[in-house]
Amino acid sequence: MTAHLLLVTLGPVQDFIAQARRTRDLWYGSHMLSELGRAAARALVGGDAQLIFPALAKNDPELAPCLAPLRPNGQPPQNIPNKLLAEVPSGTDPEALARTVREAVMCFWRDDPAAPVKAKCAKLLTPNLTDDLWNEQIETLLEFTASWLPLGNYATTRRQLEQAVAGRKLLRDFSAWRHQRGNVPKSSLDGGRETVLAPPEQRRSELVHKYRITDGEQLDAVGLVKRAGGEPDQFVAVVNIALASWIACADQCAKTELDALREGCREIGLARVSRRDLPCAVPFPFDASVFFPNRWKTLFEEQGLPGYPNVWGSQYVSPVLRKVGEPYPYVACLVADGDHMGRAISSLTSAADHRTFSCALAGFAQQARQIVEQQHRGVLVYAGGDDVLAFLPLPEALACAEDLRNCFATAMASACADIIPCPTLSVGLGIGHLLESLGELLALGRRAERLAKDIRNALAVIVEKRSGNTYAWRAGWDDGPASLLHKATELLAQRLSSRKVYEIANLLERLPKPVQGTPDSWSGVLAAEVRRALARTEEGGLAPEDVGLQLDHATDYPTLHACVREWVERLLVARTFARALPRKQGRSKANEVSA
């Protein structure tokens, strides 16, 4: 029997991860898919296959399972992708190996993450839950696809496998549920599976508070595994990530008041975050929702805390807010993806070259975690290959995106020296309100990523305000987008009122649209009106050049209109970053208008 190339893919991925209401749902869902990939990798090397992607040898310690965020040595496990490529030696039946891998993944999923959750959450489950119903919901989650071919020309064989798997994914299995109870609520996460939870009044209160399950919330078996698969204090809430820079400022400007607040949180038993390895969780290891007065009552009710919320908040939280001001309730969802990756992989002519490429991607993923978590106070959800998903505080988001881009460029320069074009990284930043669901924040980040990938090697930012307004801006990395936004942020914080930006935006709406046939004489009108608007400022008047605008009357109208439009979009996006900068109370700010 000849050697074979075997391609295995696991799912679901995007929709499954996005079905999240809390940070633990999102993180554990992503982590669980990585662990299923790790189980598949163990089974492949256990069947004497040689892994190509990811490039892990038979005795690699990264093959060991890890259900917690950290291994016993304190290091996070390497994220394993949902697509695995392996070389099957002659004498080994690839079909039998693929079936063995599928069974190994299914057994791991059923016995390691799922079964312990069912046991420890028994007091949350409905009394009429049967083993058949639980097992059906668990076992129907996994989507396993495998394809294999005799190993001839490496590039051709790999491309044929990709086409075969892509074709199979276009088909769908629609098996009917066999063990539904009927006439019961559906899961709040996916809306497809029946809830396995008991009615709210029958749920054990300690478990309800521990896993933050509201009375109106329903979870199926898979959703419950995502919610209760780890210990609650392992997960950093999105609000703690969003406020990380603000809390660092408060730790310097209101240290005495923050110390008193920490002690007050310990006394009432506020939910903790026990992640000393994450800089965003060290200064304030409690639920940071307490910094928003309008959340005090809800927080006390959800966690079953003793005392009166307003009295406690006025005593412990208000002194901090008087020193630093209330934080800005927005967070950045960063989604990054490599450009030209398919072309780069297609140019690889051997399994050895592909392993070298895989090692470079693994090195980037490892450095991405360091960049996001240790250098920029964020939390990494996933970094595998050229994909990155993370949450960041706004003051750190732009610098983090640029550092990731530079790190990826370095990794690809060494691994793809002879590949043209060399892969690049497109990064999307979706900025949304903390009260938005995690699924919506993730969708926003992915929209920004798609906007960046439209032009490739770019950064795109989409800001979705709670009021309903949405602002978007993008630029290629060669144009220095992070620097442009930093300068715009400084301009709004120091010299230019955002009212002027809105005034110029309204001006663009009043002037003719730059369609074919519009006279270029409108260029002079547009330039003159922008100059007049900037001259009438409380700061004493500004020229277009002072705010980064180059206005030339000789420029044709569509080009000048697009230039001013790009400036407006950039300033409106930058306004969100400017508002998120931590400030001591009493510091003067540029005039603001609601949006």
PDB file of C-alpha atoms in Angstrom, residues 18 67-68 77 94 168-169 190 219 235 303 372 397 456 491 524 540-541 568 580:
ATOM      1  CA  ALA A  18     -20.338  33.158  18.068  1.00  0.00           C
ATOM      2  CA  LEU A  67      -9.111  21.653  29.469  1.00  0.00           C
ATOM      3  CA  ALA A  68      -7.963  24.588  31.633  1.00  0.00           C
ATOM      4  CA  PRO A  77      -1.615  25.418  25.542  1.00  0.00           C
ATOM      5  CA  PRO A  94      -6.024   5.874   5.585  1.00  0.00           C
ATOM      6  CA  ARG A 168     -18.441  17.693   0.955  1.00  0.00           C
ATOM      7  CA  LYS A 169     -19.047  20.719   3.159  1.00  0.00           C
ATOM      8  CA  ASP A 190     -28.514  28.427  19.300  1.00  0.00           C
ATOM      9  CA  LEU A 219     -29.156  26.188  27.779  1.00  0.00           C
ATOM     10  CA  PHE A 235     -12.411  33.728  32.691  1.00  0.00           C
ATOM     11  CA  GLN A 303     -24.602  37.264  42.131  1.00  0.00           C
ATOM     12  CA  VAL A 372      -2.118  40.739  23.081  1.00  0.00           C
ATOM     13  CA  ALA A 397      -6.121  48.305  20.318  1.00  0.00           C
ATOM     14  CA  ARG A 456      -5.656  43.352   1.886  1.00  0.00           C
ATOM     15  CA  LEU A 491      -6.080  66.369  17.505  1.00  0.00           C
ATOM     16  CA  GLY A 524     -13.877  75.358  -5.058  1.00  0.00           C
ATOM     17  CA  GLY A 540      -8.894  80.665  17.488  1.00  0.00           C
ATOM     18  CA  GLY A 541      -9.234  79.265  14.003  1.00  0.00           C
ATOM     19  CA  VAL A 568     -14.400  62.827   8.312  1.00  0.00           C
ATOM     20  CA  ALA A 580     -11.719  56.130  25.822  1.00  0.00           C
TER      21      ALA A 580
END
